[in-house]
C-alpha atoms as an extended CHARMM CRD file, in Angstrom:
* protein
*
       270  EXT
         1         1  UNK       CA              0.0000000000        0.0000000000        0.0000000000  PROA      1               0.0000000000
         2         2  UNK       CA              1.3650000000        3.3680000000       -0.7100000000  PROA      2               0.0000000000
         3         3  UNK       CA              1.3730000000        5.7140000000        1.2900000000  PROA      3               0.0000000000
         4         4  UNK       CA              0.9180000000        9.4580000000        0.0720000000  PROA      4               0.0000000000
         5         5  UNK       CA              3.2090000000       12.0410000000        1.6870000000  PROA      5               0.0000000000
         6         6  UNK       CA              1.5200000000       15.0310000000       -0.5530000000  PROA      6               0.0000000000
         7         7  UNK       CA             -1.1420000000       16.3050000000       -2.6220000000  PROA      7               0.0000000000
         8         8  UNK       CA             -2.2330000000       19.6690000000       -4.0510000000  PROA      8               0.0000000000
         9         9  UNK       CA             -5.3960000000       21.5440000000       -3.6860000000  PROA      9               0.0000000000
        10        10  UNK       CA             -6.6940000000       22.7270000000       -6.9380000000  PROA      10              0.0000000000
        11        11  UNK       CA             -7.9780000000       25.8540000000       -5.6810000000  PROA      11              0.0000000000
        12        12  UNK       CA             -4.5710000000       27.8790000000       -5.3280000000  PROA      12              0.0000000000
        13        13  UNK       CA             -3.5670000000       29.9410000000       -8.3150000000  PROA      13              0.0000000000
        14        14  UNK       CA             -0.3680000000       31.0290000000       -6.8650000000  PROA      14              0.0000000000
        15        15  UNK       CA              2.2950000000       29.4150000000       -4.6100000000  PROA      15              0.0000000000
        16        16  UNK       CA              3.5030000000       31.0210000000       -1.2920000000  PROA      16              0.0000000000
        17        17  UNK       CA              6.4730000000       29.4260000000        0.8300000000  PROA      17              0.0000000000
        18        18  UNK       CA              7.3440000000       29.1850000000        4.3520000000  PROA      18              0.0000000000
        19        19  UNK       CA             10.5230000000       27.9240000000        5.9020000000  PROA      19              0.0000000000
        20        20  UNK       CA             12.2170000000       28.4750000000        8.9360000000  PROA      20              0.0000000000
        21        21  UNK       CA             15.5260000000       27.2520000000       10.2310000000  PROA      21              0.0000000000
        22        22  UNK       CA             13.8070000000       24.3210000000       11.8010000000  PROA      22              0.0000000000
        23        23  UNK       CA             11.5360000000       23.1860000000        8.9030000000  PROA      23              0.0000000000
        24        24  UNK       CA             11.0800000000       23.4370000000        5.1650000000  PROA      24              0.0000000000
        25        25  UNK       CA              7.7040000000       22.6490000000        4.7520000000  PROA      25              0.0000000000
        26        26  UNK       CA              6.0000000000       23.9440000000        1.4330000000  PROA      26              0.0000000000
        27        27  UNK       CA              2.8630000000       26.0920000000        2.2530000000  PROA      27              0.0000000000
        28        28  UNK       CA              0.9050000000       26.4670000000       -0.6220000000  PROA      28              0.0000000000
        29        29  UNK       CA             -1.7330000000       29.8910000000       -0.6300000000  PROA      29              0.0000000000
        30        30  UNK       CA             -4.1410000000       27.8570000000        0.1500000000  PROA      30              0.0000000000
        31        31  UNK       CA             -3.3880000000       26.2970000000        3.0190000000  PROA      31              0.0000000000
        32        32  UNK       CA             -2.0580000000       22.9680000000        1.7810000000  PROA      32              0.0000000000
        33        33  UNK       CA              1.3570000000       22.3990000000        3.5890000000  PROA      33              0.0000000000
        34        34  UNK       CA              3.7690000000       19.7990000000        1.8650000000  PROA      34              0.0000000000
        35        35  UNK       CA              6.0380000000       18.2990000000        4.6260000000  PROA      35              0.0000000000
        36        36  UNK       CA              9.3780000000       17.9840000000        4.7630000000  PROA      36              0.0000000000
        37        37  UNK       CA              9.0390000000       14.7270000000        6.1360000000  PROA      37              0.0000000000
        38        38  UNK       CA             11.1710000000       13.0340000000        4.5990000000  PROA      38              0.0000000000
        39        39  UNK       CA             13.3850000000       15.1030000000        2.6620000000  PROA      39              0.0000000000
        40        40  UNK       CA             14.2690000000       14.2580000000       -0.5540000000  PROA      40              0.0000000000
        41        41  UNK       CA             17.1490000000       15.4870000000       -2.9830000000  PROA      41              0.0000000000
        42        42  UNK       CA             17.7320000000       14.7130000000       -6.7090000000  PROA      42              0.0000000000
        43        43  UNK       CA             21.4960000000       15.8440000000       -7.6930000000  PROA      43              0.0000000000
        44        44  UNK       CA             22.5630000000       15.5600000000      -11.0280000000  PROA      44              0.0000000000
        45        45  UNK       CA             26.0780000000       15.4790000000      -12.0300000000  PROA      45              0.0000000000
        46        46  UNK       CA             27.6120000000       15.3800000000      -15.1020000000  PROA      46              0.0000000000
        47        47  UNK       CA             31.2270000000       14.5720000000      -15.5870000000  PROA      47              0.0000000000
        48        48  UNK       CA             34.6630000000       14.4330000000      -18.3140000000  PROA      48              0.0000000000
        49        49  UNK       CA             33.6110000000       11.1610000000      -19.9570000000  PROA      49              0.0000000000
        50        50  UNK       CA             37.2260000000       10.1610000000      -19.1010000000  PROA      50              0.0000000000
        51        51  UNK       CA             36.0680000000       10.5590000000      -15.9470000000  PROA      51              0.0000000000
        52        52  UNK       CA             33.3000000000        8.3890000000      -16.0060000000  PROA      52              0.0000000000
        53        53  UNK       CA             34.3140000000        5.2450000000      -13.6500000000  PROA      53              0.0000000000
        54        54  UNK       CA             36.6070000000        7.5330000000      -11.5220000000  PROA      54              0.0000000000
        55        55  UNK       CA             32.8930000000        9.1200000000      -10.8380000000  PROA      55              0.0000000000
        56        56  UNK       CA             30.9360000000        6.1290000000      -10.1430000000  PROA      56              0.0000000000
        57        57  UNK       CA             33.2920000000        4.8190000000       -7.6930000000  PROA      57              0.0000000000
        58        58  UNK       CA             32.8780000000        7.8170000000       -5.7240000000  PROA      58              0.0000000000
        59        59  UNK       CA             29.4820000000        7.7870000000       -5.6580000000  PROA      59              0.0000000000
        60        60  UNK       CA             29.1780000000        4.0720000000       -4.9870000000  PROA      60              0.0000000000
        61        61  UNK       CA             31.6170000000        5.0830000000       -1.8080000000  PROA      61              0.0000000000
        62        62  UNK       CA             29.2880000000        7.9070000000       -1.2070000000  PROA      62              0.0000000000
        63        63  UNK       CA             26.3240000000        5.7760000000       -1.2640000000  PROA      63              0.0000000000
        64        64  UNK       CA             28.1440000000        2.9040000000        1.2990000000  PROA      64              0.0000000000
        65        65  UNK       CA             28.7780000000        5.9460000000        3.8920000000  PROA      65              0.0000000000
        66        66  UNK       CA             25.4690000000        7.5010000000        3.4240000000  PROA      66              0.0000000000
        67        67  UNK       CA             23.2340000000        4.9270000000        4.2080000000  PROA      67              0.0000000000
        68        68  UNK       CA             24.7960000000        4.6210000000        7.5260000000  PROA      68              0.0000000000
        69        69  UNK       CA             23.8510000000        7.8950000000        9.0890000000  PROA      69              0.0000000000
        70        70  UNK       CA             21.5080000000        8.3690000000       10.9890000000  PROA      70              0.0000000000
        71        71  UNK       CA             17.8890000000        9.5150000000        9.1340000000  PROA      71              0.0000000000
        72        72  UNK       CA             18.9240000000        8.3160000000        5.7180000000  PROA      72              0.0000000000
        73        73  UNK       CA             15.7330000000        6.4520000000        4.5090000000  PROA      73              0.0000000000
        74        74  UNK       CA             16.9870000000        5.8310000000        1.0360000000  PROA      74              0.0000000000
        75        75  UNK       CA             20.3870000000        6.7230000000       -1.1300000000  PROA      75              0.0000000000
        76        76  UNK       CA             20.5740000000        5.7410000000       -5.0170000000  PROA      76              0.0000000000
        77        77  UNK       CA             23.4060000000        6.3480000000       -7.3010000000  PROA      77              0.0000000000
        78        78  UNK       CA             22.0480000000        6.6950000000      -10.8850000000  PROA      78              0.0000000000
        79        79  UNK       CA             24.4020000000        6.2720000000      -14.1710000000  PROA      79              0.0000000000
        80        80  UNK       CA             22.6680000000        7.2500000000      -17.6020000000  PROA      80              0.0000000000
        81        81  UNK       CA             21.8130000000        4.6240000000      -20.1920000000  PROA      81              0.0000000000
        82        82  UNK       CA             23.4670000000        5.6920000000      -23.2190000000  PROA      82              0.0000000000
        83        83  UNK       CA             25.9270000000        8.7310000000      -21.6200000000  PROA      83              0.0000000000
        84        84  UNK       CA             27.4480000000        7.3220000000      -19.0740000000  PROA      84              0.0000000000
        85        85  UNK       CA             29.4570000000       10.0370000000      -17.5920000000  PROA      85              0.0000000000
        86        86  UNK       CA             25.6710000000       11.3700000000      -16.5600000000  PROA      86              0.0000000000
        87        87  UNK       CA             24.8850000000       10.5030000000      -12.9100000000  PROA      87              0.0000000000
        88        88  UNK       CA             21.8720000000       11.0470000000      -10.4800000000  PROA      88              0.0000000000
        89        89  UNK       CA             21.8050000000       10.7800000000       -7.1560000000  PROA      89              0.0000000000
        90        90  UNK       CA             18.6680000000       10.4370000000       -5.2750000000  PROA      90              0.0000000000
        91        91  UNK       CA             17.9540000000       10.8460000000       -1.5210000000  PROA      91              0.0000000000
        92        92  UNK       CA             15.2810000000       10.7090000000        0.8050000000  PROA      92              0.0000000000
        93        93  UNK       CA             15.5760000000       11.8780000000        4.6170000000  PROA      93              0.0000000000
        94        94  UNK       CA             13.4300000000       11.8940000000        7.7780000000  PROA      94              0.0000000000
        95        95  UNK       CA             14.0130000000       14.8760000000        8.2920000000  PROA      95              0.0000000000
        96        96  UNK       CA             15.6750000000       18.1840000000        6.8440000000  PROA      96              0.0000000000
        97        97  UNK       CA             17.9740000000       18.5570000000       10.1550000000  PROA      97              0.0000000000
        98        98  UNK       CA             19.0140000000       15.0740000000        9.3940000000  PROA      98              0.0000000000
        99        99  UNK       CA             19.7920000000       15.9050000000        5.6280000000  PROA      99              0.0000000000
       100       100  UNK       CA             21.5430000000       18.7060000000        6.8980000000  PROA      100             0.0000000000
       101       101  UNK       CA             23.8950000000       16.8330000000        8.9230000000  PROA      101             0.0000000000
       102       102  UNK       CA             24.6590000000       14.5330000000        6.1600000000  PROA      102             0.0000000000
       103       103  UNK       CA             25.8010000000       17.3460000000        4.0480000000  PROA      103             0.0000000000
       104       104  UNK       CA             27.8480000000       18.6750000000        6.7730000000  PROA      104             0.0000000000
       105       105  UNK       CA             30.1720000000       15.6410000000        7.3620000000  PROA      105             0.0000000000
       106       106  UNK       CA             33.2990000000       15.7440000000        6.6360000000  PROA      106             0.0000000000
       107       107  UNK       CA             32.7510000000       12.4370000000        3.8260000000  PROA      107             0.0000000000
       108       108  UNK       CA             30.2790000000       14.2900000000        2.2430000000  PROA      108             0.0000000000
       109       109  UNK       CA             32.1400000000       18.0110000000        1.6130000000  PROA      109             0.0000000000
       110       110  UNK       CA             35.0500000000       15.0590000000        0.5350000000  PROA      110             0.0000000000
       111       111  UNK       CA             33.1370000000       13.5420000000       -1.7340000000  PROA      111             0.0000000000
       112       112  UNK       CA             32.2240000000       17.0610000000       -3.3330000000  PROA      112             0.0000000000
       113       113  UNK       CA             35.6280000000       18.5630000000       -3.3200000000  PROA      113             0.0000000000
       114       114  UNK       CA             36.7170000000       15.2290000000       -4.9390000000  PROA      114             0.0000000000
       115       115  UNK       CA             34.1820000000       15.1630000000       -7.5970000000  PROA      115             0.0000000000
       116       116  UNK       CA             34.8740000000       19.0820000000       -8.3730000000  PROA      116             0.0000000000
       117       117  UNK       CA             37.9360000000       18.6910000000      -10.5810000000  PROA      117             0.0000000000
       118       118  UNK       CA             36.2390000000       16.2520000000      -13.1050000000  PROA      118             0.0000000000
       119       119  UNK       CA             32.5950000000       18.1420000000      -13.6500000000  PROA      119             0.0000000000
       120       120  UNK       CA             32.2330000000       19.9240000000      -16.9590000000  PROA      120             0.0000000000
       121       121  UNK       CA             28.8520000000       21.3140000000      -15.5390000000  PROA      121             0.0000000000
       122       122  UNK       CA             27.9950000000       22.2690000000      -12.0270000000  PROA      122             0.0000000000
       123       123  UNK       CA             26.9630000000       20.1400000000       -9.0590000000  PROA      123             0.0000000000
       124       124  UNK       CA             22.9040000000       20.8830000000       -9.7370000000  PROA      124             0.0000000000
       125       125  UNK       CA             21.1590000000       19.5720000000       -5.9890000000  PROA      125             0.0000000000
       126       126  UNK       CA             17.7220000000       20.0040000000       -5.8780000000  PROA      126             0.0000000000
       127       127  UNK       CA             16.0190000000       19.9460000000       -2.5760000000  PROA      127             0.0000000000
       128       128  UNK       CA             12.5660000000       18.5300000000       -2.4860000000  PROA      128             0.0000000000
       129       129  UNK       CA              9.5770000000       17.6630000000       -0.5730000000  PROA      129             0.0000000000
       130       130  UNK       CA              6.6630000000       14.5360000000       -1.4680000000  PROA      130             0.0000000000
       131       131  UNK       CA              3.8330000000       16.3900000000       -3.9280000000  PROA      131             0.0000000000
       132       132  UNK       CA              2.7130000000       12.7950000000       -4.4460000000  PROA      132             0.0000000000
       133       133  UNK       CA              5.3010000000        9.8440000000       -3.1630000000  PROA      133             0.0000000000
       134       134  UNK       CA              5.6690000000        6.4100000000       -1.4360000000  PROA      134             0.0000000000
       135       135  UNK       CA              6.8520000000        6.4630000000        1.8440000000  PROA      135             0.0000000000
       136       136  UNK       CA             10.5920000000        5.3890000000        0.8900000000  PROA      136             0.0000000000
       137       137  UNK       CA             11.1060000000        2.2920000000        3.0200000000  PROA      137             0.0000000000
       138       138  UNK       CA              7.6280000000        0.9000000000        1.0610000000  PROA      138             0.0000000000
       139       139  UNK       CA              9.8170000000        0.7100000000       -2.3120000000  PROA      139             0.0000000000
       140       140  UNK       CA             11.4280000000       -2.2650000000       -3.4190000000  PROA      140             0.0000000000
       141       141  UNK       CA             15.4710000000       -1.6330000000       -4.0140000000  PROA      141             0.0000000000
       142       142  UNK       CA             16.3120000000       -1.9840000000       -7.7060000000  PROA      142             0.0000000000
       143       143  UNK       CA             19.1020000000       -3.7960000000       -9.2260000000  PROA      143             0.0000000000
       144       144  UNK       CA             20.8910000000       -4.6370000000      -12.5950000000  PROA      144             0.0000000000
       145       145  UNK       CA             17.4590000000       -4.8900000000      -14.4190000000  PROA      145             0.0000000000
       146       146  UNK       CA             15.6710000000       -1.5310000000      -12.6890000000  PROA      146             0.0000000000
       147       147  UNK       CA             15.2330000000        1.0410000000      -15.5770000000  PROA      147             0.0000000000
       148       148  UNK       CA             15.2050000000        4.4710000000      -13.3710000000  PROA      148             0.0000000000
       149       149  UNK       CA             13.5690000000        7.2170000000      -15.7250000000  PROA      149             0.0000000000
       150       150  UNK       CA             14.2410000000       11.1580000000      -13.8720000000  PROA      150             0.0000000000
       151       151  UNK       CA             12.1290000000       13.9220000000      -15.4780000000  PROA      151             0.0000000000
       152       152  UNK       CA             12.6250000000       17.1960000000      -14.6470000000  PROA      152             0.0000000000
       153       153  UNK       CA              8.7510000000       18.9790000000      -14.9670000000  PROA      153             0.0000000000
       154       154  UNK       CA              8.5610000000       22.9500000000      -15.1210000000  PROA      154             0.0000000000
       155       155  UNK       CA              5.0260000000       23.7210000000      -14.5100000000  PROA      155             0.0000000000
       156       156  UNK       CA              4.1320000000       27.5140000000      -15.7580000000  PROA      156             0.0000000000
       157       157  UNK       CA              2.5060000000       28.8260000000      -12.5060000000  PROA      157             0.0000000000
       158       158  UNK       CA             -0.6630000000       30.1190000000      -14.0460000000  PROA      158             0.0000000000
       159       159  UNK       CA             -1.3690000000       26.9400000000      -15.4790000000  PROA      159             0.0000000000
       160       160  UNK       CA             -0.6830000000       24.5030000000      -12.2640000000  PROA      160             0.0000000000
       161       161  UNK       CA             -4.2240000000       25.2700000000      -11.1830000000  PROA      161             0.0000000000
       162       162  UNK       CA             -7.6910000000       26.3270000000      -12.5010000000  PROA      162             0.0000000000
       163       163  UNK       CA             -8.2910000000       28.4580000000      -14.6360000000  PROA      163             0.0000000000
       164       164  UNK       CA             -5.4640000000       27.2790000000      -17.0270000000  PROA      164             0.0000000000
       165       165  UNK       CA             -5.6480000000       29.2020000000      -20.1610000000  PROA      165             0.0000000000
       166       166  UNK       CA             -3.3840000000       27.0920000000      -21.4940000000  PROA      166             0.0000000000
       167       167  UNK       CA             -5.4990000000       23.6030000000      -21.1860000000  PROA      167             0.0000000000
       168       168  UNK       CA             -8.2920000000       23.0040000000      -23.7980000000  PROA      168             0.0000000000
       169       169  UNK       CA            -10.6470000000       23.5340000000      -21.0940000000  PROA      169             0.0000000000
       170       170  UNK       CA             -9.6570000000       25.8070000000      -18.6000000000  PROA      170             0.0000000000
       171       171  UNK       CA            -11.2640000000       24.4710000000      -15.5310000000  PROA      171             0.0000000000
       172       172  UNK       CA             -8.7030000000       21.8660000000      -16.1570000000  PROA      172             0.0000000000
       173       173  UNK       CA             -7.5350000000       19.0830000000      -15.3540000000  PROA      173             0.0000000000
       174       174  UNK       CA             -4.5990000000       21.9920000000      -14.8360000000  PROA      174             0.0000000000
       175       175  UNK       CA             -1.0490000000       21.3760000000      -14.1390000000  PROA      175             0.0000000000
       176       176  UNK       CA             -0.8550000000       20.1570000000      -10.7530000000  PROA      176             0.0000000000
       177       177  UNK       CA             -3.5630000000       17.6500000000      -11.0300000000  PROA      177             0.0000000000
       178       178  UNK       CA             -2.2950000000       16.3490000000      -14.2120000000  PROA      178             0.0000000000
       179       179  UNK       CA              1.3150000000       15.2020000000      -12.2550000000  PROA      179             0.0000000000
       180       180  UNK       CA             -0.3630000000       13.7960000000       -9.6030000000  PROA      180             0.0000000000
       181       181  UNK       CA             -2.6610000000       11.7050000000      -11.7470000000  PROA      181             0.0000000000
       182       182  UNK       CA             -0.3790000000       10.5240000000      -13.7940000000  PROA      182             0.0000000000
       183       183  UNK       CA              1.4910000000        9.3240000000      -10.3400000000  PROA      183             0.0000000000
       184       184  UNK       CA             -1.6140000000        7.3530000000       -9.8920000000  PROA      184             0.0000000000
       185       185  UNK       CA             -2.6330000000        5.5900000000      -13.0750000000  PROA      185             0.0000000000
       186       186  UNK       CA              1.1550000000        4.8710000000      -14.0680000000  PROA      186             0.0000000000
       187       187  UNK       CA              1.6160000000        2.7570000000      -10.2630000000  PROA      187             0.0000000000
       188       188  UNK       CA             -0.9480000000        0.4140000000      -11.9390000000  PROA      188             0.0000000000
       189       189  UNK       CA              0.9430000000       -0.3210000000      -15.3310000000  PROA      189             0.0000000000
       190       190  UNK       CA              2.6450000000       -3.5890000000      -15.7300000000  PROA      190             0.0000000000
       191       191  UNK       CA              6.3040000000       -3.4360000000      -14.2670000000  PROA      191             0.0000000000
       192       192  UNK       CA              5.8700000000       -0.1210000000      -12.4360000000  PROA      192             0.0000000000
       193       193  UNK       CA              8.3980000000       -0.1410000000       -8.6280000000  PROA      193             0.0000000000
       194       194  UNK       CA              7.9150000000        3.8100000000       -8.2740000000  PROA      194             0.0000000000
       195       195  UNK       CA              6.2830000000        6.3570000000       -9.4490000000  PROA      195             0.0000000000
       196       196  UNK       CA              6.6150000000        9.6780000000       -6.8620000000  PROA      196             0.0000000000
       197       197  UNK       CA              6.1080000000       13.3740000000       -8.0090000000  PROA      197             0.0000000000
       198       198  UNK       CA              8.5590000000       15.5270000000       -5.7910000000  PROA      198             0.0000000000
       199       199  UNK       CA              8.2630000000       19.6200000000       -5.9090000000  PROA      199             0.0000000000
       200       200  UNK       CA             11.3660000000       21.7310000000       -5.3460000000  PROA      200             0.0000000000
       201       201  UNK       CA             11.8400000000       22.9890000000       -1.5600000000  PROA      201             0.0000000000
       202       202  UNK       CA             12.4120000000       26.3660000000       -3.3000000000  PROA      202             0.0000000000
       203       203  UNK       CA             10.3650000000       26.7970000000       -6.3320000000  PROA      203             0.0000000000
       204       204  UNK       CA              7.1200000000       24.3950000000       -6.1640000000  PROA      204             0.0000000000
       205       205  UNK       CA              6.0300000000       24.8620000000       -9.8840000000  PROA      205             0.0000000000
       206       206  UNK       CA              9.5000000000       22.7710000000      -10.7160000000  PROA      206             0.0000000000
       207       207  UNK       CA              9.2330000000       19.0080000000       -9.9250000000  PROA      207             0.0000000000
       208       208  UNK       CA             10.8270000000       15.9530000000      -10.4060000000  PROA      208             0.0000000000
       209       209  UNK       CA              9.2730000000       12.7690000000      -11.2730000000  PROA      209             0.0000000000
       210       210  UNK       CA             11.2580000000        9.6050000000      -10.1240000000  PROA      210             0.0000000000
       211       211  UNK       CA             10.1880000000        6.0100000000      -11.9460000000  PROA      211             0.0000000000
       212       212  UNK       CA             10.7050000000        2.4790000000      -11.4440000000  PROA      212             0.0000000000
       213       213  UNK       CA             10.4630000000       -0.2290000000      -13.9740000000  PROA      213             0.0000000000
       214       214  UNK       CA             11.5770000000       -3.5220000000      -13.2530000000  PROA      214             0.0000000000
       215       215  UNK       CA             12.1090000000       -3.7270000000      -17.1430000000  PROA      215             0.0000000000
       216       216  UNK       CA             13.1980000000       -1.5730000000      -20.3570000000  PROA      216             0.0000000000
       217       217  UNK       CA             10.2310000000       -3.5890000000      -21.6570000000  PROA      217             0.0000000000
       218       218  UNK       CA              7.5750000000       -2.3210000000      -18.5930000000  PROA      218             0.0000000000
       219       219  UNK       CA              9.5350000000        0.6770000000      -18.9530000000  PROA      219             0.0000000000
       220       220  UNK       CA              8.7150000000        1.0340000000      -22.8940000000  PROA      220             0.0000000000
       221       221  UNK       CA              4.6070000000       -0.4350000000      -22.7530000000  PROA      221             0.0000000000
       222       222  UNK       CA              4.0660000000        2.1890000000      -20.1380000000  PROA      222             0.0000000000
       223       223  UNK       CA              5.2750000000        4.9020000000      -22.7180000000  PROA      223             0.0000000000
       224       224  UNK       CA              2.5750000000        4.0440000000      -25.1500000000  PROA      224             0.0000000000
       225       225  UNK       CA             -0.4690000000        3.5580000000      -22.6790000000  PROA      225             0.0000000000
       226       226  UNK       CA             -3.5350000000        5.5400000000      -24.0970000000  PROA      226             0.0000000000
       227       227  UNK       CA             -3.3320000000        7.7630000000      -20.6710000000  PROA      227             0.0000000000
       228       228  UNK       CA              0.8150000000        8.2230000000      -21.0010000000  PROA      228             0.0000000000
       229       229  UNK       CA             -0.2090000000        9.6860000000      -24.4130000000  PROA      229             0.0000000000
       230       230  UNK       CA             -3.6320000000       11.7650000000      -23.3250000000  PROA      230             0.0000000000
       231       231  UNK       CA             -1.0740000000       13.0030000000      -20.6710000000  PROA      231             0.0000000000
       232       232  UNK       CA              1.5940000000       14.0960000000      -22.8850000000  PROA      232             0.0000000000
       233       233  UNK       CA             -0.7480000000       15.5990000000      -25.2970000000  PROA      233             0.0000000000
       234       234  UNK       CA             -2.6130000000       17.5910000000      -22.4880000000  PROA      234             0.0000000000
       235       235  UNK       CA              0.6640000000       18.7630000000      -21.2200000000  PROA      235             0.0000000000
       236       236  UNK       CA              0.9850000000       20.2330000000      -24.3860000000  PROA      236             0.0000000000
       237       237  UNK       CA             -2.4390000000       21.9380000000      -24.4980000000  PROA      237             0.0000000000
       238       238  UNK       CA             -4.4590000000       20.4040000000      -27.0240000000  PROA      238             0.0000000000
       239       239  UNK       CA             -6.8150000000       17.0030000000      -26.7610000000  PROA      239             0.0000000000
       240       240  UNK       CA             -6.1990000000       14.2930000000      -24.6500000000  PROA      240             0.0000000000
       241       241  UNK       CA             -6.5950000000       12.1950000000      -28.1590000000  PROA      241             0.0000000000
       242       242  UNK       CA             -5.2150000000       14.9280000000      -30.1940000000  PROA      242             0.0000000000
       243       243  UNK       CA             -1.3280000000       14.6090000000      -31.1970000000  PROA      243             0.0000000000
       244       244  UNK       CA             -1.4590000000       15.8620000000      -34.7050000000  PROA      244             0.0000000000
       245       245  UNK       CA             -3.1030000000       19.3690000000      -35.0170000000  PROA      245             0.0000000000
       246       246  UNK       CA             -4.3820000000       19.8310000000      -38.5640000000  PROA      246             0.0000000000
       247       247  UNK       CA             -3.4720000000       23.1770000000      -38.9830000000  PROA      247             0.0000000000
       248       248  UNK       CA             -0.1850000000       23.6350000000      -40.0960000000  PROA      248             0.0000000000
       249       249  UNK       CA              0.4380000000       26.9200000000      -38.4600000000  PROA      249             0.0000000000
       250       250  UNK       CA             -0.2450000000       25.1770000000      -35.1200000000  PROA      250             0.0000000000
       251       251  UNK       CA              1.9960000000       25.7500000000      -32.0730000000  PROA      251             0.0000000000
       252       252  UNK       CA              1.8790000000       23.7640000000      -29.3000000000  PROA      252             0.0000000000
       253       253  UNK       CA              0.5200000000       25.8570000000      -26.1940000000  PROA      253             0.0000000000
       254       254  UNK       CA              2.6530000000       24.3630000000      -23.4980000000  PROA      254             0.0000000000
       255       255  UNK       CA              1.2470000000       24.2600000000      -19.7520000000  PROA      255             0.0000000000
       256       256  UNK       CA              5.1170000000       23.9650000000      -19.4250000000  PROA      256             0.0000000000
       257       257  UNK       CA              8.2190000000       25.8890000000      -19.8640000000  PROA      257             0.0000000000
       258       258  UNK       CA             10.5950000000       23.2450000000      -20.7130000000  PROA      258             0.0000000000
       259       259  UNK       CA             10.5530000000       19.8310000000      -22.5190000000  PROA      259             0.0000000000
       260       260  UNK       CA              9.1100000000       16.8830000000      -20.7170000000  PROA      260             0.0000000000
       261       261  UNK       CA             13.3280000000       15.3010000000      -20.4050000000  PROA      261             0.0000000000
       262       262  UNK       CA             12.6530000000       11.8290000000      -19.5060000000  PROA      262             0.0000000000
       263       263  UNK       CA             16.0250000000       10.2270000000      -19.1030000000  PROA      263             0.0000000000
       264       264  UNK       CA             16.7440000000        7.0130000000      -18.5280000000  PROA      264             0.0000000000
       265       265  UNK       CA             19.0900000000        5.2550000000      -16.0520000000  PROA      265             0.0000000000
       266       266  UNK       CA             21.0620000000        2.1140000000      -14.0390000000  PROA      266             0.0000000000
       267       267  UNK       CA             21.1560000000        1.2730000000      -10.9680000000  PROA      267             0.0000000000
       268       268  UNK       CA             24.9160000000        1.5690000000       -9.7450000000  PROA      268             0.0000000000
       269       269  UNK       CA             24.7810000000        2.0000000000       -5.9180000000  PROA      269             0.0000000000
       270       270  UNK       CA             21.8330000000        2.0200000000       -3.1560000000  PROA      270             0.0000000000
């Protein structure tokens, strides 16, 4: 049974934060609070590709002294399928004070200062809280065969709740809903290990959805679902069984403001 750490009103039309030094809850303007409980952070790194194993030993090191602190409920180290000097890193904490600690010790600013001299792009860590996730000890751990798929969503705030000029129908279903149903209908495709939507600590219209197939086959039938595609083509403002507009001078009227980046990844540490 999953259990659900978050979900968004739809009656907001803006997004208002509050954090203190003791909590980073997400406070949305209408009253919905998003817990920080856990804690989750998705890190990409992206290194030399002479790099590339020099990289995923540290972060298979990283991962073996991680897990043994105190509050970490889950640590993954992600290569790319097909770029391999692409990582991820994803994290999940019970609680922010615990998170960070772990950043704090001295293995982890090692790890970074390590890591420093063979990145060709910065070290991008994201913190988040649950919009719509498992509790992290309820997901199995993947392996060899896992197919990871991290998709960075950028939600234009107008649109993440009605009215969403941008939708066909403006009363929606408007940004917000549309991740969090999409959460819910992929969990119940063949294959499917995970399926969380996680909002940015900082910036709630940005989120990151974090998948688990336990097959590049799942992985691929899930992609061509009649609700994968009514989602996709929704996301990009026209019909749910539209895909094709007929007229030629059509532009897509995006609900968001950059691609939908599915990438696809291995399992190296956890």
């Amino acid at each position: 049974m999953l259990n659900v750490i978050g979900k968004i009103g739809l009656a907001a039309s803006a997004l208002a934060f509050s954090a203190s030094m003791a909590s980073a809850d997400v406070t949305l303007q209408d009253g919905t609070v998003l817990s920080d409980a856990p804690t989750f952070i998705v890190t990409y790194i992206e290194a030399d590709a002479a790099s590339s194993d020099a990289v995923k030993a540290l972060i298979e090191d990283q991962t073996s002294a991680s897990t043994q602190e105190d509050g970490n409920l889950r640590f993954e180290g992600l290569q790319r399928i097909g770029q391999d000097n692409h990582f991820v890193i994803i994290e999940a904490w019970a609680s922010a004070d615990e998170r960070n600690s772990h950043a704090a010790s001295d293995h982890t600013i090692a790890f970074r200062n390590t890591l420093e001299p063979m990145l060709y792009a910065p070290y991008d860590e994201r913190p988040h809280v649950g919009l719509d996730a498992a509790d992290p000890s309820s997901i199995p751990a993947g392996d060899a065969d896992t197919v990871y798929v991290i998709t960075h969503a950028d939600i234009i705030p107008p649109e993440q709740f009605a009215p969403c000029d941008r939708q066909v129908d403006a009363s929606g279903p408007c940004g917000n809903a549309m991740m969090t149903d999409l959460a819910e209908f992929s969990r119940d495709h063949d294959g499917s290990m995970r399926f969380d939507i996680l909002t940015q600590s900082n910036r709630a219209n940005h989120m990151t959805v974090v998948e688990m197939w336990d097959s590049s086959a799942s992985q691929a039938a899930h992609q061509i679902t009649d609700a994968k595609k009514a989602f996709r083509n929704e996301l990009s403002g026209i019909p749910a069984a539209g895909g094709v507009n007929p007229d030629p001078q059509f532009v897509l009227n995006m609900l968001t403001g950059s691609l939908w980046d599915e990438r696809l990844y291995t399992l190296i540490s956890n």
